[in-house]
Structure formats: C-alpha cells, structure tokens
Amino acid sequence: MSAISDIVTAVRGRQSTVRAQVEAALARAESITEYHALLSLTKERALARADELDGRIATGQDIGLLAGVPFVVKDNYLAFGAPTTAASKILENFNAPIQATVVEKLEAAGAICIGKANLDAFAHGGSTENSAYGVTHNAFDMSKVSGGSSGGSAVVTALDVVPFALGSDTGGSIRQPASFNGVYGIKPTYGMMSRYGVVAMASSTDVMGCFAKSAEDVELIVTIMAGRDDKDMTTLPDYFSPLAKSNSGLRIGIIKETLTDDVDPEVRTVTQNYVETLRAAGHTVDEVSQPLAPLALAMYYIIVPAEVSSNLARYDGVRYGRRAEGAKTLAELYGRSRDEGFVTENKRRIMIGSYVLSSGFFDAYYLQAQKARTLLINSFNDLFSQYDLLLTPTAPTPAFGIGENVDDPVKMYLSDVMTVPASLAGIPALNIPAGTSSTGLPIGVQVMAPMREDAKLLAFARSMEARGE
Amino acid sequence: MSTITNDDVRHLAQLSSLQLTDDEIAHLQVDLANILAYIDQLNELDTSGVEPTYQVTGLENVWRDDVVQVSDADREVLLGLAPDTAGNSVKVPQVL
C-alpha cells in the first residue's frame, strides 16, 4: 500500500538511487504539464541534493526515514530552488531567503523537494482558479476544477508524480481538493506542526498538512512534520505519536445537517454507503445533530477575511516583491503595487476584513462571529463526549466545472461548507476517498476527531484501508 | 441588513491601501454586498452571555529567552529582495 516505503526500501537496499527517483519524478512532472499543476520545478537543486544523498549512502550512512522520496510543496511554502509566488503577481520573483521548518524536517529525513504546486493566490479560493498563473485541471476530468486552494498538490499526488505533497488548510484547502482528486488529505490539530516559513493567511485557523494515496503514507509524513517549533509560538508541545492499531467498535456520529437536499445526491449516496461500510467493520454509526454547522460558513467568512486583511498588509512593494512602476508618493506606491499584485479574490477578502473590523461594525460582525465560534466549539465538545469520531461528506458536490462558479463568490464559498467547522474548532480532520460519481469523479468523506487525537483518526483510517475500504 | 455603496467601497479600498480602478469598484460593490448579505445571517444567532474564542488551543503568553539569534538570511540577501535600494537602505518615493 505504501508508495513511500517502496521507494525507501529500494534506495536503502541499493536497488535504486536517489538520483533515479528524482529524475523519474521530474520526468513524470514534465509529462503532465497540460494539467498546470506545478508552477515551477526545483530541478537543479533537487538533482544536486540527490547526488549528495547518494554519496552519503555510498559511504554507508543512513540518510533517514524518507531516503530518496521526492515530494512537491504548495507554492506558499518558502523553499529553496525556485521562487515562492503564492500564485500571486506581487511575489512573482520572490526567492525565499529561508525554508519552512516542515520542509527542513522532511529534507533532513532524506526527502527531496522537486517542485512547487499551483494554488489560489494566497490560498484564497476553493478551485485554484484564483491563481495569477492559470487554472489547475482536475486529475480525473480536464474540464473540472482541481479544487483548492491546494489544487496543484492534490493533482500531482493523484497522478503519481510524487508519493506525497504538502498543502495548507485554512478552511478546507487540503481536504476539499483531496476529495475532488480521490486522495487522502489531512488537516491536523491546530498547532500540531510548525507554520514558520509558510505564507500566512488566517492565523487562527491556518494549518499545514499533506496529501498521499494511502493513510499509512499520510501518517508517516505527519509524524515527521509534527512537533513544537521555537520559531512558531503557536505550536503545541509535542504530543503526536502513531498508534499501533485502531480500536474496534468505535462510536461514530454522522452529522445530519450535512446531508440535506442541498447536497449532491451522489455525494449523499457515497456517504451513506460509507456508513454501511463502517457498520460492517464493527463500528456503531448514529445520526447526530449539529444545528450550528450550517452557520459556520458565515462565521468563517467574517473571521478569516479579518485575519487576511491583517496578514496581507505586509505586501506593500517596499522590502520585497513586485513594486508598481512610476509611483510619485509612498501611498501611491502601496496602493498601486497592491492593486496590481493581488487577484480580485484577495481584494474581496482584504476589504471584507477591513469592513468587519472597522469601528461601528466590529461588535456586529467580528465579535459576534468569535462568540458564535465558542458555541460551535461547545457543540463539538458535546458530540465528542458521546462519539469517538464524526463523519460528513468532505464537499457538497464532486469537482465542479472550470468557470462554473467564478462570477459568484458566495456560491464558490459554499464549497467549503463541510470543512470550515473543523477549522474554526481547531480539530483534526481527514479526507478519505470513498467513491465516485456516475461520471467517474472522485467523492470523499470527511472524518473528524477531537483536538490532539490525530493519531486515533489516522489509525482508524489505516484500519479501514486495510479492509480494502 | 447591511448596504454598501460605491463610496463605501472607495473608503474600504483606502483603509486597505488598494488603489482600485472605477471598474473594479463597481464590480466589488456587487460582490461585497452579496458577501455581506450572506454573513449577515449570523446576526440571528443569540450569543448573549457567550465569551468570544480568539485562540482554540488555550496557549497564552509563550515566552522565549531574550537572546539574539543569528538568522539564516543575512543582510545582503534580504536587501537583495528589495525592488530599490541605496547603500544599506531600502529606497522609497517621497513620503509626504
């Protein structure tokens, strides 16, 4: 099942070399350019690192748990070897002076970053159509979106370019594209791993995570990424440790508000079939109610734009990034650099954020949303006092058509309706591929666990995978 | 129900340091009005007596030792990222 352990075993056993693995991954990346999943390849650096690692293997050194494993990062991760654009014009030629902590950790374990994946600019979006560099196509149907914002990372994983890819998830940006492309994608507990060196979007919900074809591989990568970082004061003290096996007879709640008539019938059918699979595996599944779940999207689109407007204030065309030409004053330089450097969705979110934080509106929007967030967290705590895990569809539809929702931001936001509750509560959530539509599009289910119970969530996913489900 | 005018959009753009074109303002007025109409539904929720949540894991006041640490990125590299420099400074147009 594990694409990663196959590579590591071959490299450690000297049936293959790191260079051969990296060259093969680069060739696969170059063979799928029509999907527009990658913004850049870090070819020169990747091959140099491969040779260095092969040299160390030749002298008998152990190069780590990910010996020779190529991977891709979403282009909002600061990484060497190619610019970090966040799919925006304002960071068009930004060559990161440092690397993200989690990239450093993976490289220290012997993995090699080979390229940087497309996203919605600054991770604002659910389709990768908001990239300043063009849309990423779905791995199963070129006329459909890849989902987003981590669309490129999901597609390169689905197409086996690399055995795993990194994404970031603020309101569903790993889980929803994972669902649209039929791969596993995890949003860990808030604070489980470092965000240092990743372009910030909304600091109270941003988490790093990964995509892979198996739960086993997700668990392995998460184990290496996890842990406290002195450079990110929001990281939790180390707590993650994989479990040897999952408990049998788990109590699982399926949230009925996520299976209304607004949800695509095929998504509902796949989810109901998954419930039967869970029961056949010996778990108890009950329908539960979370009346606040449908309101979470309104909370999210107040809290997140507020934080976005603050985090994106730093892009001003002064110290780094693209600067507008010919500005006469500093104010004009800021205003024009930002107008030219951001895509429309960035501007929408910055301005909504400015609105909900402005005096006179703060209490009605931002404070109200943060109070509602408390009630949402309380409702999760109540449910988790009776259930080990909670189940929903990951997205209300399979991948939608390219261009279908671009003119209607609210309709686009509705694609996040299943995933934002876990983000606002900070709890771990995983997309598990669960079926396909009649037209062959993947459909996933989302499983959520209590805060810091990431290991239980992954052990559960492994146990279901071992059953062939 | 909130309403938002083109002038409101201009004011928000100014608060956000965005120098928008008139065409953008017209489009954003429609988009922002639709988004605000959607998020307005939250006003129906009774939150009286509820404390807001700003941080979900309960961490507070995370301290580190007040010791200077050497960064991986030196001054030359960081200045090299700036669009315009003069000596060891970043250059900008007239401020006032």
Coordinates of C-alpha atoms in Angstrom, one line a residue:
Chain A
M1 CA 0.0 0.0 0.0
S2 CA 2.8 2.4 0.8
A3 CA 4.4 4.1 -2.2
I4 CA 6.8 5.8 0.2
S5 CA 8.1 2.6 1.8
D6 CA 8.6 1.1 -1.7
I7 CA 11.0 3.9 -2.6
V8 CA 12.8 3.9 0.8
T9 CA 13.3 0.2 0.7
A10 CA 14.7 0.3 -2.8
V11 CA 17.0 3.2 -2.1
R12 CA 18.2 1.8 1.2
G13 CA 18.7 -1.7 -0.3
R14 CA 20.6 -0.1 -3.2
Q15 CA 18.2 -1.5 -5.9
S16 CA 17.7 2.2 -6.8
T17 CA 19.4 5.5 -6.2
V18 CA 18.1 8.9 -5.0
R19 CA 19.1 10.3 -8.4
A20 CA 17.0 7.7 -10.3
Q21 CA 14.0 8.5 -8.0
V22 CA 14.3 12.3 -8.5
E23 CA 14.9 12.0 -12.3
A24 CA 11.8 9.8 -12.6
A25 CA 9.7 12.2 -10.6
L26 CA 10.9 15.2 -12.7
A27 CA 10.1 13.3 -15.9
R28 CA 6.6 12.5 -14.6
A29 CA 6.1 16.2 -13.7
E30 CA 7.2 17.2 -17.2
S31 CA 4.7 14.7 -18.7
I32 CA 1.6 16.2 -17.1
T33 CA 2.1 19.9 -17.9
E34 CA -1.3 20.1 -19.5
Y35 CA -2.9 19.9 -16.0
H36 CA -1.0 23.0 -15.0
A37 CA -0.5 21.6 -11.5
L38 CA 3.1 22.9 -11.0
L39 CA 4.3 26.4 -11.1
S40 CA 8.0 25.5 -11.0
L41 CA 10.4 22.7 -10.8
T42 CA 13.4 22.8 -8.4
K43 CA 15.4 20.6 -10.8
E44 CA 18.9 21.8 -10.3
R45 CA 18.8 21.8 -6.5
A46 CA 16.9 18.5 -6.4
L47 CA 19.5 16.7 -8.5
A48 CA 22.3 18.2 -6.5
R49 CA 20.7 17.0 -3.3
A50 CA 20.1 13.6 -4.9
D51 CA 23.8 13.3 -5.7
E52 CA 24.8 14.4 -2.2
L53 CA 22.5 11.8 -0.6
D54 CA 23.7 9.1 -3.0
G55 CA 27.2 9.9 -1.9
R56 CA 26.3 9.5 1.7
I57 CA 24.6 6.2 1.0
A58 CA 27.7 5.0 -0.8
T59 CA 29.7 5.6 2.4
G60 CA 27.3 3.6 4.4
Q61 CA 25.4 6.4 6.0
D62 CA 21.7 6.1 6.8
I63 CA 20.0 9.1 5.2
G64 CA 16.7 8.8 7.0
L65 CA 13.1 7.5 7.0
L66 CA 12.3 9.2 3.7
A67 CA 15.5 8.2 1.9
G68 CA 15.2 9.3 -1.7
V69 CA 11.5 10.2 -1.6
P70 CA 10.6 13.1 -4.0
F71 CA 7.8 15.5 -3.0
V72 CA 6.1 18.7 -4.0
V73 CA 5.2 21.7 -1.9
K74 CA 2.3 24.1 -2.4
D75 CA 3.9 27.4 -3.7
N76 CA 3.1 29.2 -0.4
Y77 CA 5.8 27.3 1.3
L78 CA 9.1 29.0 1.4
A79 CA 11.6 26.6 -0.2
F80 CA 14.9 26.9 -2.0
G81 CA 15.4 26.2 -5.7
A82 CA 12.5 28.2 -7.2
P83 CA 10.6 31.4 -6.4
T84 CA 7.8 31.3 -3.8
T85 CA 5.0 33.2 -5.5
A86 CA 1.9 32.1 -3.5
A87 CA 0.5 32.1 -7.1
S88 CA 0.4 35.9 -6.9
K89 CA 2.0 38.7 -9.0
I90 CA 3.1 40.6 -6.0
L91 CA 5.5 37.7 -5.1
E92 CA 6.3 36.9 -8.8
N93 CA 10.1 36.8 -8.4
F94 CA 10.4 36.3 -4.6
N95 CA 13.3 33.9 -3.9
A96 CA 12.8 32.8 -0.3
P97 CA 15.8 33.6 2.0
I98 CA 14.8 30.7 4.3
Q99 CA 12.9 27.4 4.1
A100 CA 9.8 26.5 6.0
T101 CA 10.5 24.4 9.2
V102 CA 8.5 21.5 7.9
V103 CA 10.4 21.4 4.6
E104 CA 13.6 21.4 6.5
K105 CA 12.4 18.5 8.6
L106 CA 11.4 16.4 5.6
E107 CA 14.7 17.1 3.8
A108 CA 16.6 16.2 7.0
A109 CA 14.8 12.8 6.8
G110 CA 16.1 12.3 3.2
A111 CA 13.2 13.6 1.1
I112 CA 13.8 15.8 -1.9
C113 CA 11.5 18.7 -3.0
I114 CA 11.2 18.6 -6.8
G115 CA 8.7 21.4 -7.4
K116 CA 6.1 23.9 -6.3
A117 CA 2.4 23.4 -6.9
N118 CA -0.2 25.8 -8.1
L119 CA -2.8 27.3 -5.7
D120 CA -5.4 30.0 -5.5
A121 CA -3.4 33.2 -5.0
F122 CA -2.5 33.5 -1.2
A123 CA -4.6 30.3 -0.8
H124 CA -7.8 32.3 -1.3
G125 CA -10.3 30.0 -3.0
G126 CA -11.7 26.6 -3.5
S127 CA -10.8 25.8 -7.1
T128 CA -7.3 27.1 -7.9
E129 CA -9.0 29.3 -10.5
N130 CA -7.8 32.3 -8.5
S131 CA -4.1 31.6 -9.3
A132 CA -2.5 34.5 -11.1
Y133 CA -0.8 31.9 -13.4
G134 CA -3.8 29.9 -14.7
V135 CA -6.1 27.2 -13.5
T136 CA -5.1 23.6 -12.5
H137 CA -7.2 20.9 -14.1
N138 CA -8.8 18.0 -12.2
A139 CA -6.8 14.7 -12.3
F140 CA -9.9 12.8 -13.5
D141 CA -11.5 15.3 -15.9
M142 CA -9.7 18.1 -17.6
S143 CA -13.0 20.2 -17.8
K144 CA -13.4 20.2 -14.0
V145 CA -11.6 22.2 -11.3
S146 CA -8.9 20.6 -9.1
G147 CA -10.5 22.2 -6.0
G148 CA -8.5 24.4 -3.8
S149 CA -6.7 26.1 -2.6
S150 CA -4.1 23.3 -2.6
G151 CA -5.3 22.1 -6.1
G152 CA -1.9 21.6 -7.6
S153 CA -0.6 19.5 -4.7
A154 CA -3.7 17.2 -4.9
V155 CA -3.4 16.7 -8.6
V156 CA 0.3 15.8 -8.6
T157 CA -0.5 13.2 -5.8
A158 CA -3.4 11.8 -7.7
L159 CA -1.4 11.5 -10.9
D160 CA 1.5 9.7 -9.0
V161 CA 4.1 12.4 -9.9
V162 CA 5.2 12.2 -6.3
P163 CA 4.1 9.9 -3.4
F164 CA 3.2 12.9 -1.2
A165 CA 2.7 16.6 -1.5
L166 CA 2.3 19.4 1.0
G167 CA -0.6 21.7 1.3
S168 CA -2.1 24.2 3.7
D169 CA -5.6 24.2 5.1
T170 CA -7.4 27.3 6.5
G171 CA -11.0 26.3 5.8
G172 CA -10.7 23.1 3.7
S173 CA -7.9 23.8 1.3
I174 CA -6.4 20.3 1.7
R175 CA -9.5 18.3 2.4
Q176 CA -11.7 19.6 -0.5
P177 CA -9.1 19.2 -3.3
A178 CA -8.2 15.7 -1.8
S179 CA -11.9 14.8 -2.2
F180 CA -12.1 16.2 -5.8
N181 CA -9.0 14.2 -6.8
G182 CA -9.5 11.0 -4.9
V183 CA -6.6 11.1 -2.5
Y184 CA -6.1 11.3 1.3
G185 CA -5.6 14.8 2.7
I186 CA -5.2 15.7 6.3
K187 CA -5.8 18.9 8.3
P188 CA -4.1 18.2 11.6
T189 CA -5.0 19.7 15.0
Y190 CA -4.2 23.5 15.1
G191 CA -0.7 23.9 16.3
M192 CA 0.4 20.3 15.8
M193 CA 3.1 21.4 13.3
S194 CA 5.1 24.5 12.5
R195 CA 3.8 27.1 10.1
Y196 CA 7.1 29.0 10.1
G197 CA 8.1 29.8 6.6
V198 CA 4.7 29.4 5.0
V199 CA 2.8 32.5 3.7
A200 CA 0.2 33.3 6.4
M201 CA -3.5 33.6 5.5
A202 CA -5.6 33.4 8.6
S203 CA -3.5 32.9 11.7
S204 CA -6.3 31.4 14.0
T205 CA -7.1 28.5 11.6
D206 CA -4.0 28.0 9.2
V207 CA -2.5 24.6 9.5
M208 CA 0.0 22.7 7.4
G209 CA -0.7 19.2 6.1
C210 CA -0.2 16.7 3.3
F211 CA -1.7 14.6 0.5
A212 CA -0.9 10.9 -0.2
K213 CA -2.5 7.9 -1.8
S214 CA -2.7 5.9 1.5
A215 CA -3.5 6.6 5.1
E216 CA -0.2 4.9 6.0
D217 CA 1.8 7.4 4.0
V218 CA -0.1 10.3 5.4
E219 CA 0.7 9.1 8.9
L220 CA 4.4 8.7 8.1
I221 CA 4.7 12.2 6.7
V222 CA 2.7 13.8 9.5
T223 CA 5.0 12.0 12.0
I224 CA 8.0 13.8 10.5
M225 CA 6.3 17.2 10.1
A226 CA 4.8 17.2 13.7
G227 CA 6.3 18.9 16.7
R228 CA 6.9 22.2 18.5
D229 CA 9.0 24.8 16.8
D230 CA 10.7 27.7 18.6
K231 CA 10.1 29.8 15.5
D232 CA 6.3 29.3 15.7
M233 CA 5.0 30.2 19.1
T234 CA 1.5 28.8 18.3
T235 CA 2.9 25.2 18.0
L236 CA 1.8 22.9 20.8
P237 CA 4.2 20.9 22.9
D238 CA 5.0 17.6 21.1
Y239 CA 2.2 15.1 21.5
F240 CA 1.7 13.2 18.3
S241 CA 2.7 9.5 18.2
P242 CA 1.2 7.0 15.8
L243 CA -0.9 4.2 17.3
A244 CA -0.1 0.6 16.6
K245 CA -3.7 -0.2 15.9
S246 CA -7.2 1.3 15.9
N247 CA -9.8 0.4 18.5
S248 CA -12.6 -1.7 17.2
G249 CA -16.2 -0.8 17.8
L250 CA -15.8 3.0 17.6
R251 CA -18.8 5.2 18.1
I252 CA -19.2 7.4 15.1
G253 CA -21.7 10.2 14.6
I254 CA -22.8 11.3 11.1
I255 CA -23.9 15.0 11.2
K256 CA -27.4 15.1 9.6
E257 CA -27.2 18.8 8.7
T258 CA -24.5 17.9 6.2
L259 CA -26.8 15.6 4.3
T260 CA -29.6 17.9 3.3
D261 CA -31.3 18.2 -0.1
D262 CA -28.7 21.0 -1.0
V263 CA -26.0 18.3 -1.1
D264 CA -25.4 16.5 -4.4
P265 CA -27.4 13.2 -4.4
E266 CA -24.4 11.1 -5.4
V267 CA -22.3 12.6 -2.6
R268 CA -25.1 11.6 -0.2
T269 CA -25.2 8.1 -1.6
V270 CA -21.4 7.7 -1.3
T271 CA -21.6 8.9 2.3
Q272 CA -24.4 6.6 3.2
N273 CA -22.6 3.7 1.6
Y274 CA -19.5 4.5 3.7
V275 CA -21.8 4.4 6.8
E276 CA -22.7 0.8 5.8
T277 CA -19.0 0.0 5.4
L278 CA -18.3 1.4 8.8
R279 CA -21.1 -0.8 10.3
A280 CA -19.8 -3.8 8.5
A281 CA -16.4 -3.1 10.1
G282 CA -18.0 -3.3 13.5
H283 CA -18.4 0.4 14.3
T284 CA -21.5 2.0 15.6
V285 CA -22.9 4.8 13.5
D286 CA -25.6 7.2 14.7
E287 CA -27.2 10.2 13.1
V288 CA -26.4 13.2 15.2
S289 CA -27.4 16.9 15.0
Q290 CA -25.1 19.9 15.0
P291 CA -27.5 22.8 14.3
L292 CA -24.7 25.3 14.2
A293 CA -22.8 23.6 11.4
P294 CA -24.6 25.4 8.6
L295 CA -23.8 28.8 10.2
A296 CA -20.1 28.0 10.4
L297 CA -19.5 29.3 6.9
A298 CA -20.8 32.8 7.9
M299 CA -18.5 32.8 10.9
Y300 CA -15.6 31.7 8.7
Y301 CA -16.2 34.4 6.1
I302 CA -16.0 37.1 8.9
I303 CA -13.1 35.8 10.9
V304 CA -10.9 34.7 8.1
P305 CA -11.1 37.9 6.0
A306 CA -10.4 39.9 9.2
E307 CA -7.2 37.9 9.7
V308 CA -6.4 38.0 5.9
S309 CA -6.7 41.8 5.9
S310 CA -4.1 42.0 8.7
N311 CA -1.7 39.3 7.3
L312 CA -1.7 40.7 3.8
A313 CA -0.9 44.2 5.0
R314 CA 2.8 43.3 4.8
Y315 CA 2.7 43.1 1.0
D316 CA 3.5 46.7 0.0
G317 CA 6.1 46.6 -2.7
V318 CA 8.7 48.1 -0.5
R319 CA 11.0 45.4 1.1
Y320 CA 10.4 42.6 -1.3
G321 CA 8.0 41.6 -4.0
R322 CA 6.8 43.5 -7.1
R323 CA 6.6 47.2 -7.0
A324 CA 4.4 49.3 -9.2
E325 CA 6.4 51.5 -11.7
G326 CA 6.5 55.3 -11.5
A327 CA 4.6 55.9 -8.3
K328 CA 5.2 59.5 -7.1
T329 CA 4.4 59.1 -3.4
L330 CA 4.7 56.2 -0.9
A331 CA 0.9 56.0 -0.6
E332 CA 0.6 55.6 -4.4
L333 CA 3.3 53.0 -4.4
Y334 CA 1.4 51.0 -1.8
G335 CA -1.9 51.4 -3.4
R336 CA -0.8 50.6 -7.0
S337 CA 1.6 47.7 -6.0
R338 CA -1.2 46.1 -4.1
D339 CA -3.9 46.7 -6.8
E340 CA -1.6 45.2 -9.5
G341 CA -0.2 42.4 -7.2
F342 CA -3.4 40.9 -5.8
V343 CA -6.1 39.0 -7.7
T344 CA -9.7 40.0 -7.3
E345 CA -10.4 37.4 -4.6
N346 CA -7.6 38.7 -2.5
K347 CA -9.1 42.2 -2.7
R348 CA -12.5 41.0 -1.8
R349 CA -11.2 39.3 1.3
I350 CA -9.0 42.2 2.4
M351 CA -11.9 44.6 2.0
I352 CA -14.4 42.4 3.8
G353 CA -11.8 42.1 6.6
S354 CA -11.4 45.9 6.7
Y355 CA -15.2 46.2 6.9
V356 CA -15.9 43.7 9.7
L357 CA -13.0 45.2 11.8
S358 CA -13.9 48.8 11.2
S359 CA -15.3 50.8 14.1
G360 CA -19.1 50.6 14.3
F361 CA -19.2 47.2 12.7
F362 CA -16.7 45.3 14.9
D363 CA -19.2 44.1 17.5
A364 CA -21.9 43.2 15.0
Y365 CA -19.5 41.1 12.8
Y366 CA -16.1 40.1 14.2
L367 CA -17.1 39.9 17.9
Q368 CA -20.4 38.1 17.1
A369 CA -18.5 35.6 14.9
Q370 CA -16.0 34.9 17.6
K371 CA -18.8 34.3 20.1
A372 CA -20.6 32.0 17.7
R373 CA -17.3 30.2 17.3
T374 CA -17.4 29.4 21.1
L375 CA -20.9 27.9 20.6
L376 CA -19.6 25.9 17.7
I377 CA -16.7 24.5 19.7
N378 CA -19.1 23.7 22.6
S379 CA -21.3 21.7 20.1
F380 CA -18.2 19.7 19.0
N381 CA -17.3 19.1 22.7
D382 CA -20.8 17.8 23.4
L383 CA -20.8 15.5 20.4
F384 CA -17.3 14.2 21.2
S385 CA -18.5 13.4 24.7
Q386 CA -20.6 10.7 23.1
Y387 CA -18.8 9.9 19.9
D388 CA -15.1 9.0 19.1
L389 CA -15.3 10.4 15.5
L390 CA -17.7 12.5 13.4
L391 CA -18.5 11.9 9.7
T392 CA -19.6 14.2 7.0
P393 CA -19.2 14.5 3.2
T394 CA -16.0 16.5 2.5
A395 CA -17.6 18.7 -0.1
P396 CA -21.3 19.2 -1.1
T397 CA -20.5 18.2 -4.7
P398 CA -17.9 16.4 -6.7
A399 CA -15.5 18.7 -8.7
F400 CA -17.4 21.4 -10.5
G401 CA -16.8 22.7 -14.0
I402 CA -14.0 25.2 -14.6
G403 CA -15.6 28.7 -14.8
E404 CA -18.9 27.5 -13.3
N405 CA -18.6 29.5 -10.0
V406 CA -16.1 32.2 -10.8
D407 CA -18.6 35.1 -11.1
D408 CA -20.4 34.2 -7.8
P409 CA -18.1 34.4 -4.8
V410 CA -20.8 33.2 -2.3
K411 CA -21.5 30.1 -4.4
M412 CA -17.8 29.4 -4.5
Y413 CA -17.6 29.8 -0.7
L414 CA -20.4 27.2 -0.3
S415 CA -17.9 24.6 -1.5
D416 CA -16.2 25.0 2.0
V417 CA -19.4 24.5 4.0
M418 CA -18.4 21.0 5.2
T419 CA -14.8 21.7 6.0
V420 CA -14.9 25.1 7.9
P421 CA -16.4 23.8 11.2
A422 CA -13.2 21.7 11.9
S423 CA -11.0 24.7 11.0
L424 CA -12.8 27.1 13.4
A425 CA -12.7 24.5 16.2
G426 CA -9.0 23.6 15.5
I427 CA -9.7 19.8 15.5
P428 CA -8.1 17.3 13.1
A429 CA -10.0 16.2 10.0
L430 CA -9.1 13.8 7.2
N431 CA -10.5 13.3 3.7
I432 CA -10.9 9.6 2.9
P433 CA -11.6 8.7 -0.8
A434 CA -14.9 6.9 -0.6
G435 CA -16.4 6.5 -4.1
T436 CA -17.0 8.0 -7.5
S437 CA -19.9 9.8 -9.3
S438 CA -21.7 8.3 -12.2
T439 CA -19.3 10.3 -14.4
G440 CA -16.2 9.0 -12.7
L441 CA -15.4 11.9 -10.4
P442 CA -14.0 11.1 -7.0
I443 CA -16.1 11.7 -3.9
G444 CA -14.6 11.7 -0.4
V445 CA -15.9 11.7 3.2
Q446 CA -14.5 13.8 6.0
V447 CA -13.8 12.2 9.4
M448 CA -13.1 14.5 12.3
A449 CA -11.6 13.7 15.7
P450 CA -11.3 15.6 19.0
M451 CA -8.4 18.0 19.4
R452 CA -5.0 16.3 19.6
E453 CA -6.4 12.9 18.7
D454 CA -4.8 13.0 15.2
A455 CA -3.3 9.6 15.9
K456 CA -6.6 8.0 16.6
L457 CA -8.0 9.5 13.4
L458 CA -5.1 8.1 11.3
A459 CA -5.2 4.7 13.0
F460 CA -8.9 4.5 12.1
A461 CA -8.2 5.4 8.5
R462 CA -5.4 2.8 8.3
S463 CA -7.7 0.1 9.7
M464 CA -10.4 0.9 7.1
E465 CA -7.8 0.9 4.4
A466 CA -6.5 -2.5 5.5
R467 CA -10.1 -3.8 5.0
G468 CA -9.9 -2.5 1.4
E469 CA -12.4 0.3 2.0
Chain B
M1 CA -29.2 44.1 6.5
S2 CA -26.1 46.0 5.5
T3 CA -26.0 48.1 2.4
I4 CA -22.8 49.1 0.7
T5 CA -22.3 51.9 -1.8
N6 CA -19.5 52.7 -4.2
D7 CA -18.3 55.4 -1.8
D8 CA -18.1 52.7 1.0
V9 CA -16.1 50.6 -1.4
R10 CA -13.7 53.5 -2.0
H11 CA -13.4 54.1 1.7
L12 CA -12.6 50.4 2.3
A13 CA -10.1 50.4 -0.5
Q14 CA -8.4 53.4 1.1
L15 CA -8.3 51.6 4.5
S16 CA -6.9 48.6 2.7
S17 CA -4.2 50.5 0.7
L18 CA -5.7 49.4 -2.5
Q19 CA -5.8 51.9 -5.4
L20 CA -8.7 50.4 -7.4
T21 CA -9.9 51.4 -10.8
D22 CA -13.5 52.6 -11.2
D23 CA -14.4 49.4 -13.0
E24 CA -13.1 47.4 -10.1
I25 CA -15.0 49.5 -7.6
A26 CA -18.3 48.8 -9.5
H27 CA -17.7 45.1 -9.5
L28 CA -16.5 44.9 -5.9
Q29 CA -19.6 46.8 -4.8
V30 CA -21.8 44.0 -6.1
D31 CA -19.5 41.2 -4.7
L32 CA -19.1 42.8 -1.3
A33 CA -22.9 43.4 -1.0
N34 CA -23.6 39.7 -1.8
I35 CA -21.0 38.5 0.7
L36 CA -22.3 40.8 3.5
A37 CA -25.8 39.7 2.8
Y38 CA -24.6 36.1 3.3
I39 CA -22.7 36.7 6.5
D40 CA -25.5 38.9 7.9
Q41 CA -27.4 35.6 8.7
L42 CA -25.1 35.2 11.7
N43 CA -26.9 38.1 13.4
E44 CA -29.9 35.8 14.0
L45 CA -27.8 33.7 16.5
D46 CA -28.3 34.6 20.1
T47 CA -24.8 34.9 21.7
S48 CA -25.7 36.8 24.8
G49 CA -23.5 35.8 27.7
V50 CA -21.1 33.9 25.4
E51 CA -17.3 34.6 25.6
P52 CA -15.6 35.0 22.2
T53 CA -12.9 32.5 21.2
Y54 CA -9.8 34.0 19.6
Q55 CA -7.4 31.1 20.2
V56 CA -8.5 27.5 20.1
T57 CA -5.8 25.6 21.9
G58 CA -5.6 27.7 25.0
L59 CA -1.9 28.6 24.7
E60 CA -1.1 32.0 26.2
N61 CA 2.0 34.1 26.8
V62 CA 4.5 31.7 25.2
W63 CA 7.9 33.1 26.2
R64 CA 11.4 32.6 24.9
D65 CA 14.7 33.7 26.3
D66 CA 15.5 37.2 25.3
V67 CA 18.7 36.2 23.4
V68 CA 19.7 37.4 20.0
Q69 CA 19.7 34.6 17.5
V70 CA 21.6 34.7 14.2
S71 CA 19.2 34.3 11.2
D72 CA 20.0 32.1 8.2
A73 CA 19.3 35.1 6.0
D74 CA 22.0 37.8 6.1
R75 CA 21.6 41.5 5.4
E76 CA 22.9 41.2 1.8
V77 CA 20.4 38.5 0.9
L78 CA 17.5 40.5 2.4
L79 CA 18.4 43.8 0.8
G80 CA 18.7 41.8 -2.5
L81 CA 15.0 41.1 -2.3
A82 CA 14.0 44.8 -2.2
P83 CA 12.9 46.4 -5.5
D84 CA 15.1 49.5 -4.9
T85 CA 18.0 50.1 -2.5
A86 CA 20.5 52.8 -1.7
G87 CA 23.5 51.5 0.3
N88 CA 22.2 49.5 3.2
S89 CA 18.7 51.0 2.9
V90 CA 15.5 50.3 1.1
K91 CA 14.6 53.2 -1.2
V92 CA 11.0 54.5 -1.5
P93 CA 9.5 57.6 -3.1
Q94 CA 8.6 60.8 -1.2
V95 CA 6.6 60.0 1.9
L96 CA 4.8 63.4 2.3

